[in-house]
């Protein structure tokens, strides 16, 4: 039966392409309302895991349950009727290139709720576009007229079209400039807080991991070797985890976050002092 | 069973009314109340959300929009509803901005104008393309080492060798049709023997080359446009340029040369297949023996008929390849464009081939090769 605390439950999944085994006995549980970061070296099957969870790839063995529905039991695409409850952002945005951004957002609305009037659908699409941090003019543009970062935001707007409970993001900040990436991180965090989303986030971006992820799942040796908060992961002495988080880039991201925390604390302390001085 | 949201409006005694929304206010349930909410007229003083069981951003949007429109205040909202409405309201300010649409009449003229200007630019662009190709050929003549012999051979195989089966079969069948239909008509004059002249001359002069050109346009011209177009989309063409490889040298010239050269061979081959088809049907139905048919061909078909075909073939081949490569290079933007350009390449190639064929027909009779 549906497990309200774990919207995604992956149990003993095996995935292989021919002789090449990607996942062996992989298990993972995602908690409701968290942002789970998924990391792993190239080729460890992060995207394959996501594709398995959303039913695009049928695992050879194992069981996957999403929002109480058993994805692995679905015989064909029509069996998965929880599609209106998740949103997926693919790596390149995967926008329909012959439709404008706003029409892209309208596609899922039209598909699942044909009774919505054209006016209302257009309005919903346009405010989703704005909610994703795009300027309102972008709604009428075609994907080929947008920059890479804008395309990702447009993809996010489409993923959010139906107010999903679950959001899948495949490397959302890859290929964005640091300012754009930080803004995208904040956007995801804000949306997650406002809309109460559960986010399954594949990333290589250490800043993203430190900044917004509640827990991080590490894929290595064909399975999830650990799921925990970053400080707890750092205590494990798995060589890949150590190298990943304690490598030069890992330390830089950590330092950046410490600096941000310190600045935040200092600002708080200053505010407190001020208050104390003025006698409130 | 889906639960729909609903609303009621009650006068508040001070000339306004209170609109109470009830049920789940979700994207899945608001479809039926939107029109009603839009239709509310008269002052609305408050929107009551206390009966709302669930809310998402779409629900928050219609609540906010109604409140915003009438200057009403929202009462009885849960903490979640307040949060969503605040988020939506912050973004909602200029959502109403619809992209401008021209009136229909103006749009017709607009698109006609676009088309004319586009056609003008197309002519210039095509000339530019041919020019770039000539420059490419020129620089290849000066630096023969840069010539891509492997690409040429590969294209020759794709355009020529792989097409042998289908073109042979097609020409054989066309030969059968001409001989058979010709014989029916000529029989009325007792002149069935002229079936041989008809089949032989028509195959060499017209049909062999023309049918082959149409087939090559469909098989290879479209493939050129789609391949090069996809390479443009995936920025492969740009990557080539940055490495210093000229796309014209690497992509266009091998294809144009392969197509031009293979058309000569394919056209000749197609003519032979058509004659074999004619000979076969004549053996079976006209009682003209197979080898007699072939011997007669040598006597009744003048040599210049062969030349007519062989002169036309490379011209047609070059046109088909140029149309394909040019349209491929013009692709930009999205995947739909690849399909569009591929279609245009085939249509233009076949059209140009038929126009030129008519021109050649008149030209060759004028010079006495009739």
XYZ file of C-alpha atoms in Angstrom:
650
model
C 0.000 0.000 0.000
C 0.940 3.606 -0.326
C 3.492 4.813 2.111
C 2.782 8.437 2.948
C 6.269 9.123 4.285
C 8.150 7.824 1.266
C 6.850 9.032 -2.106
C 9.590 7.086 -3.878
C 10.586 3.607 -2.806
C 13.145 1.707 -4.860
C 13.830 -1.867 -3.820
C 16.525 -4.211 -5.098
C 16.495 -2.836 -8.605
C 18.807 -4.277 -11.273
C 19.434 -2.492 -14.547
C 21.676 -3.728 -17.328
C 22.320 -2.935 -20.955
C 23.288 -6.253 -22.436
C 26.332 -7.473 -20.560
C 26.920 -4.100 -18.991
C 25.394 -4.042 -15.503
C 24.464 -0.564 -14.280
C 22.573 -1.231 -11.070
C 22.691 -4.305 -8.926
C 20.377 -4.664 -5.973
C 19.883 -0.923 -5.685
C 17.545 0.361 -2.971
C 16.578 3.920 -2.101
C 13.820 5.693 -0.225
C 12.968 9.341 -0.721
C 11.247 11.112 2.153
C 8.272 13.365 1.633
C 9.116 17.047 1.401
C 12.864 16.664 1.116
C 15.282 17.682 -1.591
C 17.326 14.586 -2.264
C 20.524 15.103 -4.197
C 21.805 12.133 -6.196
C 25.520 12.082 -6.956
C 27.870 9.600 -8.525
C 30.658 9.465 -11.050
C 29.884 9.607 -14.740
C 28.373 6.350 -15.907
C 27.161 5.200 -12.500
C 23.620 5.308 -13.781
C 22.115 8.371 -12.126
C 20.010 9.182 -15.145
C 19.140 5.513 -15.629
C 17.877 5.441 -12.045
C 15.710 8.470 -12.694
C 14.422 6.989 -15.937
C 13.563 3.779 -14.111
C 11.652 5.664 -11.439
C 9.584 7.594 -13.960
C 8.877 4.483 -15.984
C 10.928 5.229 -19.095
C 13.243 2.306 -18.472
C 12.016 -1.054 -17.260
C 14.444 -2.562 -14.739
C 15.399 -6.212 -15.120
C 14.498 -6.969 -11.544
C 13.286 -5.201 -8.437
C 10.373 -3.046 -7.457
C 9.807 0.701 -7.724
C 6.918 2.432 -6.050
C 6.100 6.081 -6.706
C 3.352 7.823 -4.718
C 1.955 4.429 -3.830
C 1.822 3.211 -7.427
C 4.001 0.345 -8.480
C 5.796 1.595 -11.591
C 7.497 -1.717 -12.220
C 4.127 -3.471 -12.409
C 2.930 -1.227 -15.245
C 2.639 -3.210 -18.454
C 2.533 -0.231 -20.752
C 2.489 3.533 -20.591
C -1.245 3.780 -19.942
C -0.882 1.904 -16.684
C 1.007 4.755 -15.081
C -1.774 7.087 -14.012
C 0.205 9.156 -11.524
C 1.819 11.192 -14.278
C -0.206 14.233 -13.352
C 1.402 14.145 -9.904
C 5.010 14.441 -10.948
C 7.001 16.846 -13.059
C 10.235 16.058 -14.856
C 12.940 18.436 -16.020
C 15.262 16.737 -18.481
C 18.879 17.719 -18.877
C 18.479 19.825 -21.998
C 15.016 21.069 -21.065
C 13.422 18.770 -23.693
C 10.981 21.470 -24.706
C 8.801 20.781 -27.720
C 10.642 22.789 -30.309
C 7.624 23.598 -32.464
C 5.641 25.136 -29.612
C 6.178 28.401 -27.779
C 7.189 28.306 -24.127
C 3.677 29.052 -22.964
C 2.236 26.381 -25.284
C 4.783 23.954 -23.880
C 3.455 24.596 -20.391
C -0.102 24.214 -21.640
C 0.526 20.736 -23.067
C 0.191 18.837 -19.755
C -2.730 21.048 -18.721
C -4.563 20.261 -21.939
C -3.689 16.591 -21.719
C -4.939 16.011 -18.187
C -7.582 18.701 -17.733
C -9.251 19.413 -21.077
C -12.149 21.095 -19.296
C -10.010 24.128 -18.435
C -10.965 27.079 -20.618
C -8.433 28.497 -23.071
C -8.215 31.755 -21.133
C -7.560 30.120 -17.809
C -5.055 27.687 -19.319
C -3.179 30.572 -20.891
C -3.134 32.436 -17.592
C -1.899 29.433 -15.653
C 0.803 28.829 -18.253
C 1.951 32.431 -18.145
C 2.162 32.673 -14.397
C 4.052 29.370 -14.250
C 6.492 30.871 -16.727
C 6.910 33.856 -14.427
C 7.101 31.638 -11.359
C 10.067 29.899 -12.995
C 11.883 33.194 -13.142
C 11.436 33.966 -16.830
C 10.429 37.416 -18.051
C 6.801 37.518 -19.278
C 7.895 38.132 -22.902
C 9.575 34.727 -22.901
C 6.182 33.017 -22.868
C 5.593 33.809 -26.537
C 9.058 32.732 -27.685
C 10.123 29.461 -29.237
C 12.726 27.319 -27.440
C 15.295 27.978 -30.164
C 15.124 31.686 -29.348
C 16.075 31.121 -25.705
C 19.460 30.745 -24.041
C 20.390 27.478 -22.316
C 19.533 28.798 -18.861
C 16.187 30.162 -20.001
C 15.379 26.850 -21.651
C 15.932 25.091 -18.331
C 13.632 27.524 -16.596
C 11.030 26.980 -19.296
C 11.435 23.219 -18.808
C 10.903 23.770 -15.088
C 7.752 25.766 -15.818
C 6.415 22.831 -17.814
C 7.400 20.394 -15.068
C 5.472 22.541 -12.581
C 2.426 22.963 -14.823
C 0.224 20.564 -12.865
C 1.423 21.458 -9.370
C 3.142 18.123 -8.941
C 3.992 16.607 -5.580
C 7.194 15.201 -6.950
C 9.760 16.990 -9.039
C 12.541 15.198 -10.902
C 15.475 17.346 -11.977
C 18.298 15.968 -14.100
C 21.362 18.181 -13.696
C 19.394 21.424 -13.556
C 22.435 23.663 -13.121
C 24.791 21.951 -15.577
C 25.934 24.404 -18.216
C 24.681 27.479 -16.365
C 26.941 30.314 -15.304
C 27.597 30.455 -11.521
C 25.202 33.353 -11.022
C 22.504 31.642 -13.047
C 23.155 28.358 -11.241
C 22.906 29.993 -7.808
C 19.688 31.715 -8.855
C 18.307 28.405 -10.102
C 19.217 26.748 -6.782
C 17.363 29.466 -4.896
C 14.397 29.123 -7.217
C 14.168 25.400 -6.575
C 14.473 25.953 -2.848
C 11.762 28.615 -2.859
C 9.426 26.549 -4.998
C 10.016 23.538 -2.817
C 9.102 25.551 0.271
C 6.121 27.296 -1.310
C 4.627 24.332 -3.115
C 5.700 21.664 -0.639
C 7.476 19.613 -3.278
C 9.536 16.496 -2.897
C 12.541 16.919 -5.166
C 14.702 14.199 -6.683
C 17.718 16.048 -7.968
C 20.587 14.614 -9.980
C 23.568 16.907 -9.916
C 27.303 17.216 -10.206
C 27.205 20.675 -8.775
C 28.713 20.645 -5.282
C 27.394 24.128 -4.574
C 23.882 22.912 -5.271
C 24.412 19.966 -2.944
C 25.616 22.133 -0.073
C 23.115 24.867 -0.719
C 19.760 23.169 -1.117
C 19.894 19.405 -0.593
C 18.501 17.990 2.629
C 20.097 14.621 2.032
C 22.454 13.230 -0.569
C 22.384 9.736 -2.058
C 25.715 8.480 -3.360
C 25.720 6.069 -6.279
C 28.803 3.900 -6.571
C 29.627 0.228 -7.050
C 26.295 -0.280 -8.857
C 24.208 0.647 -5.824
C 23.387 3.471 -3.451
C 26.213 3.241 -0.958
C 24.935 5.933 1.386
C 22.040 8.337 1.861
C 22.584 11.002 4.451
C 23.267 14.650 5.140
C 26.624 15.894 3.882
C 28.269 16.205 7.342
C 27.354 12.573 8.043
C 28.566 11.450 4.621
C 31.903 13.118 5.330
C 32.352 10.836 8.327
C 32.213 7.725 6.142
C 35.553 6.551 4.821
C 34.498 5.361 1.398
C 37.269 6.477 -0.971
C 34.930 7.898 -3.623
C 32.921 9.921 -1.090
C 36.094 11.282 0.474
C 37.531 12.190 -2.886
C 34.279 13.761 -4.014
C 33.560 15.942 -1.006
C 37.131 16.518 0.118
C 38.639 17.127 -3.308
C 39.622 20.691 -4.175
C 36.197 21.537 -5.543
C 34.394 19.919 -2.642
C 36.420 21.923 -0.160
C 35.823 25.119 -2.106
C 32.067 24.562 -2.059
C 32.214 23.759 1.655
C 34.232 26.890 2.354
C 31.768 28.953 0.340
C 28.927 27.626 2.396
C 30.768 28.216 5.649
C 31.455 31.770 4.559
C 27.796 32.258 3.682
C 26.760 30.828 7.068
C 29.273 33.030 8.895
C 28.065 36.104 7.023
C 24.496 35.190 7.849
C 25.405 34.725 11.536
C 27.301 37.994 11.601
C 24.352 39.796 10.080
C 22.045 38.230 12.630
C 24.375 39.168 15.496
C 24.588 42.707 14.186
C 20.837 42.954 14.037
C 20.594 41.605 17.587
C 23.155 44.127 18.786
C 21.290 46.929 17.145
C 18.097 45.798 18.758
C 19.816 45.500 22.125
C 21.293 48.970 21.740
C 18.026 50.590 20.844
C 16.499 48.835 23.778
C 13.701 46.862 22.051
C -15.116 10.211 -9.146
C -13.670 13.648 -9.412
C -14.815 16.287 -6.983
C -15.391 19.715 -8.522
C -15.028 23.008 -6.778
C -17.993 25.305 -6.499
C -18.830 28.857 -5.493
C -21.786 30.786 -4.163
C -22.225 34.481 -3.805
C -24.208 36.145 -1.061
C -24.925 39.863 -0.650
C -23.161 41.307 2.349
C -25.773 43.946 3.036
C -23.565 46.892 2.131
C -24.134 46.753 -1.627
C -21.360 44.247 -2.230
C -21.303 40.499 -2.215
C -19.212 37.775 -0.676
C -18.095 35.014 -2.991
C -17.533 31.757 -1.123
C -15.474 29.123 -2.812
C -15.858 25.537 -1.664
C -14.522 22.065 -2.341
C -10.991 21.375 -3.538
C -9.505 24.334 -5.389
C -7.069 22.393 -7.571
C -6.028 22.439 -11.187
C -8.028 19.236 -11.574
C -11.234 20.681 -10.175
C -11.475 24.338 -11.148
C -12.311 23.769 -14.808
C -16.054 24.255 -14.320
C -16.117 27.357 -12.138
C -13.755 29.542 -14.123
C -16.392 30.866 -16.503
C -18.811 31.550 -13.652
C -16.184 33.434 -11.682
C -15.336 35.533 -14.700
C -19.016 36.322 -15.147
C -19.532 37.794 -11.677
C -20.462 41.414 -11.982
C -21.119 44.029 -9.429
C -18.930 44.851 -6.521
C -17.366 41.977 -4.653
C -16.203 42.859 -1.196
C -14.727 39.559 -0.059
C -13.675 36.137 -1.280
C -14.278 33.508 1.367
C -11.950 30.531 1.211
C -12.967 28.941 4.526
C -14.851 26.112 2.758
C -11.903 25.208 0.551
C -10.578 21.738 1.332
C -7.385 21.827 -0.734
C -5.590 24.383 -2.840
C -2.754 24.515 -5.362
C -1.245 27.331 -7.403
C -3.920 27.152 -10.101
C -6.610 27.449 -7.421
C -4.696 30.233 -5.734
C -4.495 31.938 -9.104
C -8.240 32.072 -9.730
C -8.878 33.227 -6.152
C -6.232 35.935 -6.494
C -7.399 36.931 -9.972
C -11.014 37.321 -8.867
C -9.983 39.294 -5.803
C -7.597 41.455 -7.808
C -10.199 42.154 -10.506
C -12.864 43.349 -8.067
C -10.572 44.819 -5.467
C -11.960 42.316 -2.966
C -10.155 40.974 0.064
C -9.549 37.311 0.696
C -10.860 35.958 3.972
C -10.813 32.592 5.678
C -7.709 31.385 3.853
C -5.621 28.676 5.473
C -1.921 29.259 6.035
C -1.118 27.212 2.944
C -3.603 29.133 0.836
C -2.182 32.437 2.053
C 1.336 31.328 1.144
C 0.312 30.200 -2.334
C -1.776 33.287 -2.989
C 1.145 35.468 -1.948
C 3.469 33.569 -4.323
C 0.991 33.764 -7.186
C 0.129 37.398 -6.515
C 3.780 38.374 -6.599
C 4.120 36.889 -10.067
C 0.637 37.661 -11.265
C 0.938 41.370 -11.936
C 1.636 41.350 -15.649
C 0.488 37.860 -16.513
C -2.395 39.361 -18.461
C 0.045 40.618 -21.063
C -0.933 38.687 -24.177
C 1.480 38.673 -27.075
C 0.203 40.990 -29.767
C -1.670 39.376 -32.615
C -2.253 41.130 -35.896
C -5.760 41.173 -37.363
C -6.387 38.368 -39.869
C -6.442 40.568 -42.982
C -3.161 42.128 -42.007
C -1.670 38.721 -41.258
C -2.478 37.496 -44.782
C -0.607 40.405 -46.326
C 2.077 39.971 -43.731
C 2.718 36.371 -44.693
C 2.549 37.128 -48.438
C 5.109 39.864 -47.910
C 7.286 37.543 -45.844
C 7.053 34.937 -48.584
C 8.066 37.337 -51.351
C 10.955 38.757 -49.368
C 11.947 35.218 -48.374
C 11.929 34.105 -52.011
C 14.131 37.076 -52.935
C 16.584 36.249 -50.165
C 16.430 32.597 -51.221
C 17.633 33.414 -54.732
C 20.537 35.438 -53.379
C 21.380 32.787 -50.802
C 21.328 30.059 -53.443
C 23.646 32.064 -55.690
C 25.900 32.567 -52.688
C 25.847 28.850 -52.035
C 26.760 27.996 -55.615
C 29.489 30.626 -55.454
C 30.869 29.145 -52.230
C 30.890 25.758 -53.883
C 32.765 27.042 -56.926
C 35.302 28.712 -54.659
C 35.616 25.412 -52.810
C 36.198 23.541 -56.038
C 38.721 26.177 -57.081
C 40.697 25.815 -53.865
C 40.556 22.030 -54.163
C 42.077 22.286 -57.627
C 44.895 24.397 -56.184
C 45.333 22.060 -53.195
C 44.363 18.617 -54.482
C 45.676 17.058 -51.271
C 42.685 18.391 -49.365
C 40.249 16.534 -51.579
C 38.213 14.030 -49.563
C 38.439 10.959 -51.695
C 37.025 8.690 -48.983
C 33.937 10.825 -48.529
C 33.478 10.866 -52.300
C 33.685 7.080 -52.582
C 31.323 6.649 -49.650
C 28.778 8.980 -51.227
C 29.144 7.233 -54.576
C 28.310 3.999 -52.879
C 25.250 5.473 -51.152
C 23.963 7.344 -54.196
C 24.908 4.825 -56.863
C 25.587 1.282 -55.780
C 22.839 1.074 -53.163
C 20.330 2.441 -55.666
C 21.037 -0.184 -58.339
C 18.300 -2.558 -57.185
C 15.416 -0.125 -56.954
C 16.340 1.856 -60.065
C 16.850 -1.322 -62.086
C 13.486 -2.704 -61.063
C 11.702 0.591 -61.657
C 13.203 1.028 -65.123
C 12.506 -2.574 -66.065
C 8.828 -2.079 -65.192
C 8.659 1.259 -67.027
C 10.149 -0.481 -70.074
C 7.437 -3.124 -69.888
C 4.701 -0.486 -69.680
C 6.016 1.509 -72.654
C 6.471 -1.516 -74.877
C 3.122 -2.975 -73.967
C 1.101 0.244 -74.253
C 2.998 1.295 -77.400
C 2.324 -2.049 -79.018
C -1.434 -1.743 -78.392
C -1.544 1.604 -80.222
C 0.865 0.661 -83.016
C -1.032 -2.556 -83.726
C -3.874 -0.434 -85.102
C -1.544 0.532 -87.977
C -0.024 -2.908 -88.167
C 3.246 -1.354 -87.076
C 4.043 -3.344 -83.934
C 7.637 -3.624 -85.055
C 8.042 0.091 -84.237
C 7.592 -0.809 -80.573
C 11.327 -1.395 -80.652
C 12.046 2.138 -81.900
C 9.657 3.567 -79.347
C 11.124 1.710 -76.385
C 14.735 2.154 -77.400
C 14.679 5.841 -78.269
C 12.431 6.868 -75.396
C 14.567 4.981 -72.872
C 17.835 6.520 -73.939
C 16.617 10.047 -74.558
C 14.056 10.648 -71.838
C 12.776 8.064 -69.462
C 15.951 6.410 -68.279
C 17.478 9.655 -67.116
C 14.301 11.416 -65.995
C 12.998 8.564 -63.870
C 16.440 8.048 -62.394
C 16.717 11.730 -61.509
C 13.355 11.611 -59.749
C 14.358 8.483 -57.880
C 17.732 9.945 -56.874
C 16.018 13.137 -55.707
C 13.749 11.063 -53.486
C 16.487 8.754 -52.224
C 19.604 10.904 -52.030
C 18.527 14.540 -52.335
C 16.293 14.117 -49.295
C 19.040 12.265 -47.423
C 21.528 15.098 -48.117
C 19.104 17.717 -46.817
C 18.230 15.721 -43.698
C 21.851 14.783 -42.899
C 23.304 18.222 -43.345
C 20.280 19.814 -41.670
C 20.683 17.627 -38.591
C 24.380 18.383 -38.519
C 23.527 22.073 -38.563
C 21.142 21.624 -35.639
C 23.675 19.718 -33.546
C 26.310 22.367 -34.347
C 28.518 19.813 -36.105
C 28.830 22.175 -39.050
C 29.957 24.966 -36.730
C 32.405 22.599 -35.044
C 33.903 21.810 -38.469
C 34.377 25.486 -39.199
C 36.202 26.106 -35.921
C 38.561 23.217 -36.583
C 39.312 24.749 -39.945
C 37.481 22.179 -42.032
C 35.359 23.869 -44.656
C 31.853 22.357 -44.602
C 31.587 23.030 -48.318
C 34.700 20.948 -48.972
C 33.841 18.218 -46.512
C 30.094 17.894 -46.991
C 28.874 19.583 -50.144
C 31.505 18.897 -52.799
C 31.775 15.129 -52.265
C 27.996 14.820 -52.400
C 27.592 16.986 -55.486
C 30.415 15.228 -57.334
C 29.195 11.775 -56.336
C 25.665 12.560 -57.382
C 26.723 14.142 -60.691
C 28.963 11.264 -61.637
C 26.692 8.473 -60.451
C 23.724 9.967 -62.308
C 25.551 9.342 -65.603
C 26.072 5.704 -64.745
C 22.646 5.224 -63.197
C 20.919 6.935 -66.149
C 22.666 4.649 -68.638
C 21.961 1.621 -66.466
C 18.292 2.611 -66.180
C 17.992 2.922 -69.976
C 19.419 -0.567 -70.418
C 17.035 -1.985 -67.828
C 14.073 -0.327 -69.566
C 15.116 -1.871 -72.886
C 15.436 -5.276 -71.226
C 11.921 -4.820 -69.848
C 10.643 -3.923 -73.299
C 12.409 -6.902 -74.822
C 10.934 -9.232 -72.222
C 7.348 -8.132 -72.760
C 7.827 -8.198 -76.536
C 9.046 -11.778 -76.353
C 6.072 -12.786 -74.292
C 3.234 -10.949 -76.051
C 4.389 -9.624 -79.444
C 6.313 -12.678 -80.604
C 9.408 -10.598 -81.253
C 12.283 -12.773 -80.059
C 14.386 -11.339 -77.264
C 17.668 -11.116 -79.140
C 16.017 -9.837 -82.304
C 14.656 -6.998 -80.186
C 18.142 -6.160 -78.907
C 19.723 -6.361 -82.375
C 17.035 -4.106 -83.817
C 17.709 -1.577 -81.005
C 21.265 -1.183 -82.304
C 19.945 -0.479 -85.795
C 17.087 1.917 -84.985
C 18.463 3.979 -82.115
C 20.875 6.634 -83.418
C 24.002 7.210 -81.380
C 23.042 10.804 -80.613
C 20.072 9.516 -78.558
C 22.591 8.015 -76.186
C 24.462 11.325 -76.052
C 21.265 13.225 -75.281
C 20.712 11.052 -72.245
C 24.327 11.148 -71.138
C 24.519 14.947 -71.412
C 21.356 15.480 -69.407
C 22.260 13.023 -66.644
C 25.111 14.926 -64.941
C 23.149 18.183 -65.088
C 20.195 16.554 -63.345
C 22.485 14.909 -60.820
C 24.123 18.208 -59.942
C 20.731 19.897 -59.542
C 19.428 17.195 -57.213
C 22.577 17.291 -55.067
C 22.742 21.081 -54.964
C 19.109 21.379 -53.926
C 19.611 18.810 -51.170
C 22.836 20.310 -49.810
C 21.595 23.880 -50.085
C 18.375 23.188 -48.191
C 20.326 21.226 -45.589
C 22.666 24.154 -45.008
C 19.681 26.490 -44.623
C 18.302 24.588 -41.615
C 18.282 26.516 -38.390
C 16.205 26.502 -35.254
C 14.271 23.313 -34.704
C 13.658 19.778 -35.845
C 10.526 20.739 -37.751
C 12.730 22.755 -40.068
C 14.699 19.639 -41.046
C 11.537 17.971 -42.288
C 10.385 21.119 -44.047
C 13.723 21.678 -45.777
C 13.934 18.041 -46.830
C 10.537 18.284 -48.488
C 11.496 21.523 -50.210
C 14.743 19.965 -51.439
C 12.934 17.067 -53.134
C 10.147 19.200 -54.589
C 12.546 21.808 -55.963
C 14.891 19.187 -57.388
C 12.145 17.305 -59.228
C 10.572 20.522 -60.463
C 13.881 21.904 -61.752
C 14.724 18.579 -63.407
C 11.420 18.487 -65.312
C 11.685 22.133 -66.383
C 15.215 21.567 -67.639
C 14.161 18.373 -69.371
C 11.606 20.318 -71.392
C 14.288 22.843 -72.240
C 16.685 20.083 -73.327
C 14.009 18.433 -75.477
C 13.499 21.624 -77.484
C 17.227 22.365 -77.582
C 18.257 18.959 -78.926
C 15.620 18.934 -81.667
C 16.761 22.402 -82.703
C 20.374 21.250 -83.054
C 19.250 18.390 -85.245
C 19.411 15.553 -82.748
C 15.682 14.926 -82.992
